[in-house]
XYZ file of C-alpha atoms in Angstrom:
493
model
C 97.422 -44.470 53.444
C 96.509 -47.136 50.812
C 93.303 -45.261 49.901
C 95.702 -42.475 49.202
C 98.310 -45.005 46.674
C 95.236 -46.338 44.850
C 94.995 -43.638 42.285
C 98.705 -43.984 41.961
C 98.720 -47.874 41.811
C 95.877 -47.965 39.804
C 97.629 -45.817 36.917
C 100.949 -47.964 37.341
C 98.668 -51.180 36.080
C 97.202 -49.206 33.804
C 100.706 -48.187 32.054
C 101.753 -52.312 32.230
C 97.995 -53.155 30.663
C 99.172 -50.541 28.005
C 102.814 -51.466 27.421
C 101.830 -55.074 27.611
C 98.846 -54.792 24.887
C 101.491 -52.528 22.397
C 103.496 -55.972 22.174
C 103.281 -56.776 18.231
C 102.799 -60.322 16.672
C 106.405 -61.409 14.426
C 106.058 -62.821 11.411
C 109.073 -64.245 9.603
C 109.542 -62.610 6.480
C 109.970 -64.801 2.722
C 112.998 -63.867 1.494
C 113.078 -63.704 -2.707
C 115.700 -65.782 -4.555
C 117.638 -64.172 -7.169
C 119.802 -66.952 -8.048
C 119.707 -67.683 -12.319
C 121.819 -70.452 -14.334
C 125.040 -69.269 -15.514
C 124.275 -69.166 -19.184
C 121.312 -69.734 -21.499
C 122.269 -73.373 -22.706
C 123.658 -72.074 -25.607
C 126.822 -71.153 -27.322
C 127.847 -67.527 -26.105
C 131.039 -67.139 -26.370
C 130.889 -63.145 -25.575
C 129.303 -63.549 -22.143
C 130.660 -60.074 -21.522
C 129.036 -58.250 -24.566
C 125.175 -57.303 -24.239
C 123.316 -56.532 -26.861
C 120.880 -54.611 -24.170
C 123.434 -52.260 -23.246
C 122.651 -50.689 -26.662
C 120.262 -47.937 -27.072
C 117.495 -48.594 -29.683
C 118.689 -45.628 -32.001
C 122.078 -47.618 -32.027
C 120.428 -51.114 -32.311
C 118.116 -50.066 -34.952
C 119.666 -48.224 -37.772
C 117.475 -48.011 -40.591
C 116.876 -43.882 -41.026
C 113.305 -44.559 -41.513
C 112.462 -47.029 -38.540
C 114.164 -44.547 -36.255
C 112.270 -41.871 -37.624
C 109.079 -43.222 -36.736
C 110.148 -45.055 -33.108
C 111.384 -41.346 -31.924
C 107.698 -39.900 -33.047
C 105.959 -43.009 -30.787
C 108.065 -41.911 -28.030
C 106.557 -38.418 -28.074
C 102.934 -39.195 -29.798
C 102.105 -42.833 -28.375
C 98.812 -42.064 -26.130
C 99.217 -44.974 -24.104
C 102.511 -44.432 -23.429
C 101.329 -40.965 -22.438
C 99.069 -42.240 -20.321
C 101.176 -44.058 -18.294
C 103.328 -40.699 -18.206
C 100.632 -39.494 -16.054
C 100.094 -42.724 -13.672
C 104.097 -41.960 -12.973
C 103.332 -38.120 -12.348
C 100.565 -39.265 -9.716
C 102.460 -41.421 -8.131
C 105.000 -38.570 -7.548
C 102.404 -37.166 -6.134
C 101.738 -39.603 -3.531
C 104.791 -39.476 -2.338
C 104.216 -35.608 -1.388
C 100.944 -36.722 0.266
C 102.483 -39.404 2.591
C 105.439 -36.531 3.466
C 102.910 -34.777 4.615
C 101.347 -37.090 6.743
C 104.348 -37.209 9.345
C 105.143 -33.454 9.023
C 103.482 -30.931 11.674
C 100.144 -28.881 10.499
C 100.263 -25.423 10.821
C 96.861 -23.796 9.973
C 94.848 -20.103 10.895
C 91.439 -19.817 12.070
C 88.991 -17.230 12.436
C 85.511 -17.089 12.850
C 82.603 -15.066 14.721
C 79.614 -16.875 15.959
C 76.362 -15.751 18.333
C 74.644 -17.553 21.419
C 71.657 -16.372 23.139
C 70.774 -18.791 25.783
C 67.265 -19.241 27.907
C 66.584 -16.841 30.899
C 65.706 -20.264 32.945
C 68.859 -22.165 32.431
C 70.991 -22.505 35.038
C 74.423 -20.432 32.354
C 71.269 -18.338 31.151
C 70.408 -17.546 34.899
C 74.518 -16.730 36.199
C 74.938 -14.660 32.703
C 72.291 -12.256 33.830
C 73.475 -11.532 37.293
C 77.231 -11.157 35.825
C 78.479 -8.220 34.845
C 80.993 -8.868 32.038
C 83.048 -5.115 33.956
C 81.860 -3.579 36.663
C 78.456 -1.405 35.689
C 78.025 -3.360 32.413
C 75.926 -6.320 31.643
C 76.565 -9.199 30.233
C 75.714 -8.684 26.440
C 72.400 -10.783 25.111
C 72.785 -12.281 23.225
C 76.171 -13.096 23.461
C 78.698 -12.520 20.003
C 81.911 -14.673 19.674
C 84.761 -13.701 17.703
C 88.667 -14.866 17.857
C 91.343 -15.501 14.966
C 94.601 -17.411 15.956
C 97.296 -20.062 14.651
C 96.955 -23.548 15.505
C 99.041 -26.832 14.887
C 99.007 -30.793 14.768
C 101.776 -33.148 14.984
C 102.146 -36.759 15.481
C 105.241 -37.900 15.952
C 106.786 -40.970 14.261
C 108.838 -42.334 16.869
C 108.110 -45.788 15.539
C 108.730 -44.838 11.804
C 105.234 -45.617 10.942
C 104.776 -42.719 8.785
C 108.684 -42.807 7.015
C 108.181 -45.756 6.303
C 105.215 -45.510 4.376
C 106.276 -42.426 2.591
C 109.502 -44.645 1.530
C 107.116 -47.411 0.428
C 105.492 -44.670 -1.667
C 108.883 -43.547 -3.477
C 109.504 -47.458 -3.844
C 106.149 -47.420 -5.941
C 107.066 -44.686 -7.523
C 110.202 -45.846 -8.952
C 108.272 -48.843 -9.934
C 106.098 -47.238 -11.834
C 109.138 -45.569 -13.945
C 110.175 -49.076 -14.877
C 107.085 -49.859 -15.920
C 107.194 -46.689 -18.069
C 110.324 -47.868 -19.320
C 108.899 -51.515 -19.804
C 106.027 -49.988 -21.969
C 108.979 -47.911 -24.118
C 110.714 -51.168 -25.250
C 107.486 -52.935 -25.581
C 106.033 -50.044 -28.320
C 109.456 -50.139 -29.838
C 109.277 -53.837 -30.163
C 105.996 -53.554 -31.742
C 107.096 -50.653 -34.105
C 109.929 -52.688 -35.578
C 108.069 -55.532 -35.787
C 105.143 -53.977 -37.968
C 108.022 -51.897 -39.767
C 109.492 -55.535 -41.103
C 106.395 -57.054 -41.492
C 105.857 -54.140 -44.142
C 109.048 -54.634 -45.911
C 108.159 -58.566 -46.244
C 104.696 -57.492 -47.631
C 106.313 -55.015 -50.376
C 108.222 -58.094 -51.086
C 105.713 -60.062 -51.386
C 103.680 -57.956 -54.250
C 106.732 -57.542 -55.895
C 107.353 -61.262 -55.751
C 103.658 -61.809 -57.227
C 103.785 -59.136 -60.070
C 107.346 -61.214 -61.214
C 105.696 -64.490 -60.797
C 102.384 -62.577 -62.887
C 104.847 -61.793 -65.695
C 106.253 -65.333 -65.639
C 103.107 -66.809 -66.247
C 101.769 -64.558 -68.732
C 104.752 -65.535 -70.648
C 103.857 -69.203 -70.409
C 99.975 -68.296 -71.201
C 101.270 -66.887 -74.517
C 103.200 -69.886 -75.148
C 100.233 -71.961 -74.589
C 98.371 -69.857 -76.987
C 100.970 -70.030 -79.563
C 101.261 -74.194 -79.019
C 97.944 -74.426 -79.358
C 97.697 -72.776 -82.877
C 100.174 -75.027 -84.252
C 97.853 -78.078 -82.623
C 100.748 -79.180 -79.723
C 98.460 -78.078 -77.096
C 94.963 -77.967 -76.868
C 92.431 -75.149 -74.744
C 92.366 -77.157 -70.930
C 95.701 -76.312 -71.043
C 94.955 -72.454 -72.140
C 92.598 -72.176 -69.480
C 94.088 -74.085 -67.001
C 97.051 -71.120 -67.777
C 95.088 -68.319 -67.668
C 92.997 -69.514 -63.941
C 96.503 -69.455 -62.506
C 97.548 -66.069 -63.969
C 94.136 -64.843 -62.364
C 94.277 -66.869 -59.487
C 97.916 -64.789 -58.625
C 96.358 -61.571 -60.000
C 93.940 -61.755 -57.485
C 96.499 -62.398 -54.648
C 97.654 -58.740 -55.226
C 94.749 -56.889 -53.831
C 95.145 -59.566 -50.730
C 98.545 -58.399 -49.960
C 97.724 -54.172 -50.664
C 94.985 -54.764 -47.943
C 97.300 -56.315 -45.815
C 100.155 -53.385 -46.616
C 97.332 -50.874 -45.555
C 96.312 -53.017 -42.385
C 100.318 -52.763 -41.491
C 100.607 -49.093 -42.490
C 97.448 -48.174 -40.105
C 98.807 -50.612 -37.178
C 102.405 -48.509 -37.401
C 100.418 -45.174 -37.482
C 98.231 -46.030 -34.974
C 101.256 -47.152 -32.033
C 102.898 -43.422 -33.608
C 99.978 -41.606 -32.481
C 98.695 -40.032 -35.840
C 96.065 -41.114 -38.196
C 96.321 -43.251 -41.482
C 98.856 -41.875 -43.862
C 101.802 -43.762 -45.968
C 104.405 -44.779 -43.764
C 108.211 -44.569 -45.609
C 110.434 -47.213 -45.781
C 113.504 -48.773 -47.072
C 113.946 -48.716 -50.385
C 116.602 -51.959 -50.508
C 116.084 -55.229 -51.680
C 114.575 -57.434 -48.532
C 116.625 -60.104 -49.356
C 119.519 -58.446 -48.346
C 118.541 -57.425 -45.186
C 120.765 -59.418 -42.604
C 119.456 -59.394 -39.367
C 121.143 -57.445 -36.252
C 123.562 -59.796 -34.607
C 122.278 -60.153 -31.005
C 125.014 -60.894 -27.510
C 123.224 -62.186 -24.720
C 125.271 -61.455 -22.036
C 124.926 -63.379 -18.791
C 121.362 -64.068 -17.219
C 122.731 -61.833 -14.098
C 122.335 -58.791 -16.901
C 118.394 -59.751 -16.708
C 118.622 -58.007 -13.167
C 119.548 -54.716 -13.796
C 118.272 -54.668 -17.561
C 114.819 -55.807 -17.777
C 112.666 -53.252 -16.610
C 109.171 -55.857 -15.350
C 112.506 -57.336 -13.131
C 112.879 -53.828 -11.360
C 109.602 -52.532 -10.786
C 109.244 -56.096 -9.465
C 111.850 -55.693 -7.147
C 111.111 -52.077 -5.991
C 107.035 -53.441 -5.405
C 109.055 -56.236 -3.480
C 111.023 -53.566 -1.039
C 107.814 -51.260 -1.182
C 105.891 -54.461 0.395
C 108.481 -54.641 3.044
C 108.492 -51.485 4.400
C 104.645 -51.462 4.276
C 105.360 -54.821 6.957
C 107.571 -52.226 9.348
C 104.610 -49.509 9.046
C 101.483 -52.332 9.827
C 103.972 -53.487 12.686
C 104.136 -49.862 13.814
C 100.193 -50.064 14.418
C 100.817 -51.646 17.654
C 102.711 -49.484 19.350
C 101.833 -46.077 21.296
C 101.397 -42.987 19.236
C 101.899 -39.766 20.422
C 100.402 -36.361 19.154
C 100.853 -33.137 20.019
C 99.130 -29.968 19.273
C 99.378 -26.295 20.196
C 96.757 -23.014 19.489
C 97.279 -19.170 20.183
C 94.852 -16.651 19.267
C 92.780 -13.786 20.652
C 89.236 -14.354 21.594
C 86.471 -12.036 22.959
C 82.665 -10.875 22.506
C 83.267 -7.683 21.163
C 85.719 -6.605 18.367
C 86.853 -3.626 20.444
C 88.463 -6.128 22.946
C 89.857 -8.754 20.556
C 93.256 -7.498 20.571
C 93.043 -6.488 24.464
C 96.274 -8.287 25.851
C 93.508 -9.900 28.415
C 91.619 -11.744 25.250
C 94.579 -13.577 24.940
C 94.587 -17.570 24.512
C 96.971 -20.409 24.272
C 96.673 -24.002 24.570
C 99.363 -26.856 24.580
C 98.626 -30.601 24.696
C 99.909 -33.837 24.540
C 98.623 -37.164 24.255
C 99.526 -40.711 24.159
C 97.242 -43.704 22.574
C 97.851 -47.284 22.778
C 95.426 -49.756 21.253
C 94.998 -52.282 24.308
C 91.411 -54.304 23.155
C 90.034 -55.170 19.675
C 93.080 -55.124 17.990
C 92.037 -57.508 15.191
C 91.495 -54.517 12.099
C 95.509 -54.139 13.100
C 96.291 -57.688 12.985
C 94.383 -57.848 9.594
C 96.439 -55.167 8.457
C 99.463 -56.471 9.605
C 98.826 -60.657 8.358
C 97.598 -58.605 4.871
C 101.033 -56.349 4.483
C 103.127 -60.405 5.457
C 100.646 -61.623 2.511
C 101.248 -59.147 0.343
C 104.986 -59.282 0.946
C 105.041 -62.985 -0.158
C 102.803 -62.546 -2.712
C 105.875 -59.982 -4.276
C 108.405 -62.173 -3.468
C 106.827 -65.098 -5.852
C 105.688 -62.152 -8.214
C 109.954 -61.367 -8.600
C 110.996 -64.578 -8.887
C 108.218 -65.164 -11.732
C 109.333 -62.311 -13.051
C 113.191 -63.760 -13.011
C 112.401 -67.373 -14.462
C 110.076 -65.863 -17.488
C 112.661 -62.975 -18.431
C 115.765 -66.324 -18.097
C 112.745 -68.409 -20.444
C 112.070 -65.893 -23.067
C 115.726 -65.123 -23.919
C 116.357 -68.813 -23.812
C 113.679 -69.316 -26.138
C 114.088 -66.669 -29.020
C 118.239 -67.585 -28.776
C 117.497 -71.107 -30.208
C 114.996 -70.055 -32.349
C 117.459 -67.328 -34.569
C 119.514 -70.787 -34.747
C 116.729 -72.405 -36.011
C 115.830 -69.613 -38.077
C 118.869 -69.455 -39.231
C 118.656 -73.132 -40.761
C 115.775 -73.135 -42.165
C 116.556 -70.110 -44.401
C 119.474 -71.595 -45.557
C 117.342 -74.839 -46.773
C 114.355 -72.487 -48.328
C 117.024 -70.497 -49.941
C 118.697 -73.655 -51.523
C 114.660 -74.954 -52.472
C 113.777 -71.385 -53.671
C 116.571 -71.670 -56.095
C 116.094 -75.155 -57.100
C 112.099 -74.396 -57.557
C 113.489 -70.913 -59.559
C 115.665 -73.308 -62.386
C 113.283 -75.887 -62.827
C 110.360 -73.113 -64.065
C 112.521 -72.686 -66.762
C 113.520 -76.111 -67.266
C 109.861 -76.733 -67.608
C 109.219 -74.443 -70.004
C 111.388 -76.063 -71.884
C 110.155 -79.430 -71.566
C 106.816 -78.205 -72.523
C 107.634 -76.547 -75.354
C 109.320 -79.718 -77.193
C 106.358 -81.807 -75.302
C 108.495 -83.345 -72.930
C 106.248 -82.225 -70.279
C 102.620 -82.007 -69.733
C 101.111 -78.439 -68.807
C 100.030 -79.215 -65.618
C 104.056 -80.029 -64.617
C 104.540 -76.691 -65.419
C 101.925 -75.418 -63.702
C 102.884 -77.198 -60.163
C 106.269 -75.931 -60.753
C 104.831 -72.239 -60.596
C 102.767 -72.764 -57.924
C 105.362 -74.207 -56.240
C 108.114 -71.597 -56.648
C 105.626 -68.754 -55.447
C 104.927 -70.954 -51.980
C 108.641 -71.232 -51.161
C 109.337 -67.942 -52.262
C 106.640 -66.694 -49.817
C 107.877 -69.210 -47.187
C 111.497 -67.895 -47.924
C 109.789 -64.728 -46.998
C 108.346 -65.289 -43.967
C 111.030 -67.080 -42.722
C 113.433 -63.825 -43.290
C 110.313 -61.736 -41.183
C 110.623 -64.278 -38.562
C 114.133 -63.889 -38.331
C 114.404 -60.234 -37.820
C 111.233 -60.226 -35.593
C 112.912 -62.726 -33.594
C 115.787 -60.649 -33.809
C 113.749 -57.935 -32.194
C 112.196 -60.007 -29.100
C 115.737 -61.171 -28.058
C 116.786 -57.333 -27.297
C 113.407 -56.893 -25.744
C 113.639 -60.171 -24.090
C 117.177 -59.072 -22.629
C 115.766 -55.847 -21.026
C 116.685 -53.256 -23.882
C 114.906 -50.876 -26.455
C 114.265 -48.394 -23.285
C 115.528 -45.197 -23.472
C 118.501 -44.503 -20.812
C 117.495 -40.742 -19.617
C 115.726 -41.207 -16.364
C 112.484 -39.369 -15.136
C 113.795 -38.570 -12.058
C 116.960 -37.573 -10.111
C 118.579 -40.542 -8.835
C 120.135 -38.016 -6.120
C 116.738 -36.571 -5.130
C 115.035 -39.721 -4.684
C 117.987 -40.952 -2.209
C 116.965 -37.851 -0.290
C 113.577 -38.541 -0.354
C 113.921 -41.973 0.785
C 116.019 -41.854 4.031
């Protein structure tokens, strides 16, 4: 009697070994912290208006700018690049569908075996008649066709929840598509004003070239009628070459900006159009903030942060998965026989139906690794979202009180610029009725052509900075998305 239960006890402890091996290890999870301050630390007193809500052809309204932003859109071979990184990670997402899906395949094939006389099959297959009066055929053909399929089924979610992992990626990967967009805009409008500063800039130099020609020939002049003498003639005519020279400084540097502009449009070096307006009375776009909550939904690093983050988790459910039975199941029909003439005899017939269940029981440590490696990995996003958070709240904090500083000093280099401007000609004057030496007149130049530069580049700075606080805020992307939002809800249940 117990000789008869052993089988039957033996596969009862078998079954609690099994179950009691598929028991998986818990790790607590790190959840991320989304919490920001409830302003920048400045004065916003239109918390509810967002500059970032704005699309950049409504943000950016010089003809010319737009022009050549909507050409990088289409042109811009990085940005192309990544177009295709987004189209393969689509892709993915097919491949791990597939994964938890059942096979379904056909197979045919013919074959031959001739076996030795003195083998024991060799020895029945020659006193075996394959029908009654015919020999067994030698050697022997093989020949069958028939449908077979595969499935393992994902009663843990192992496989879902990998694929959803996948479309998590893959929606990551479209904001960082859109974070490259506003990124090659940024850099577009930034060249674009840095051009417009350098046109104003020559022009600035061939005024200040005429001014000082005019004071050369008034040195020339003084000197005939002995009330100057030839330092001061030369000492005119260095600084008229001196600012001469800084012309072909400033046309490299207007090529060197051209090139950079066509090169982020995707086309080679030609001359890039531009306003036509006086820089000076450019006024830089006004800028709303918003609330740092915006940064959430409007910065796209912030979102493909956050979609790695929930990718990471689900990739914890899948490794936790590992540990638990799988079960497979596969199926084949078909017709098999030695000779074509009996292949589709209803006797050639074959089917075959089986099930199986595997449980890792010993040397589970590669699914441990895989499992302490997806906890890692899940913390590792959690700090990477957070990061992501406190530099997005730190970089619109920082270009917000730097337009107010901005702001400040171009009202002071304004008021020196024109101070600098009056007192060329009041030293003119002076030097003409030798009030004033030459060299007073010549520090006065050189003067008014630094602050004029320095007025300059402090109007660049402004409407560059301009520019990084609607990047900085999570705008400049376009608002038409890759994808379906509908489809991928599908896709991910």
């Amino acid at each position: 009697m117990i000789k008869n239960k052993l089988p039957m006890y033996a596969g009862a402890a078998c079954i609690l070994i099994a179950l009691g091996a598929c028991k998986s290890i818990n790790i607590p999870q790190k959840e991320e912290n989304k919490n920001v301050p409830e302003s920048y630390g400045t004065d916003t007193a239109n918390d509810s208006i967002n500059s970032a809500k704005l699309t950049w052809d409504h943000f950016f309204t010089d003809p010319n700018l737009q022009s050549l932003i909507q050409t990088a859109l289409q042109n811009n071979q990085e940005l192309n690049i990544t177009l295709q990184e987004v189209e393969i990670s689509k892709n993915e997402i097919r491949a791990k569908k597939g994964e938890y899906l059942p096979s379904l395949g056909l197979k045919a094939g013919v074959g031959m075996d001739k076996v030795s006389r003195y083998t024991n099959i060799g020895a029945m297959e020659a006193t075996t008649d394959i029908k009654p009066g015919k020999e067994m055929p030698d050697p022997l053909f093989d020949m069958g066709a028939g449908a077979y399929a595969n499935w393992e089924t994902d009663i843990w979610g192992k496989l879902h929840n990998a694929k959803r992992a996948q479309v998590q990626r893959y929606l990551g990967t479209i904001e960082g598509r859109n974070f490259m967009v506003t990124n090659i805009i940024g850099e577009i409008a930034d060249a674009y004003y840095e051009l417009l500063a350098l046109d104003n800039e020559l022009q600035i130099v061939q005024d200040n070239i005429k001014i000082q020609s005019d004071a050369l020939n008034v040195v020339k002049l003084l000197k005939q009628s002995a009330r100057s003498n030839e330092l001061a003639v030369k000492r005119f005519e260095a600084q008229v070459l001196k600012t001469k020279s800084m012309q072909y400084d400033i046309q490299q540097e207007i090529v060197e900006a051209e090139n950079r502009i066509n090169f982020l449009v995707g086309r080679y070096p030609q001359h890039v159009e531009r306003s036509k307006d006086s820089f000076d009375n450019l006024v830089p776009q006004a800028v709303y903030a918003g609330l740092p909550s915006d940064l959430l939904e409007n910065r796209p690093d912030i979102k493909s942060a956050e979609y790695e983050l929930a990718a990471t988790k689900l990739d914890i459910k899948s490794a936790k998965a590992r540990f638990y039975p799988s079960v497979g199941i596969s199926a084949g029909i078909g017709y098999q026989a030695f000779d074509p003439g009996y292949l589709v005899n209803p006797k050639s017939l074959l089917y075959n139906l089986a099930g199986d269940l595997v449980a890792p029981i010993l040397n589970r440590n590669a699914i441990k690794a895989a499992y302490y490696n997806a906890n890692a990995k899940q913390i590792q996003a959690v700090y990477h979202y957070e990061q992501s958070i406190l530099n997005a709240y730190i970089e619109v904090a920082n270009q917000l009180a730097k337009i107010k500083n901005l702001q400040g000093s171009y009202d002071l280099k304004s008021q020196e610029v024109d101070a600098l401007v009056k007192s060329i000609g009041i030293s003119n004057d002076l030097f003409k009725y030798a009030r004033a030496d030459y060299m007073e007149v010549l520090l006065t130049q050189r003067d008014a052509l630094e602050a004029k530069f320095e007025l300059v580049e402090t109007k660049v700075n402004q409407l560059k900075t301009t520019v990084s606080v609607y990047k900085a805020l999570g705008g400049g992307w376009d608002q038409q998305p890759l994808i379906n939002p509908d489809t991928v809800k599908k896709t991910n249940k």
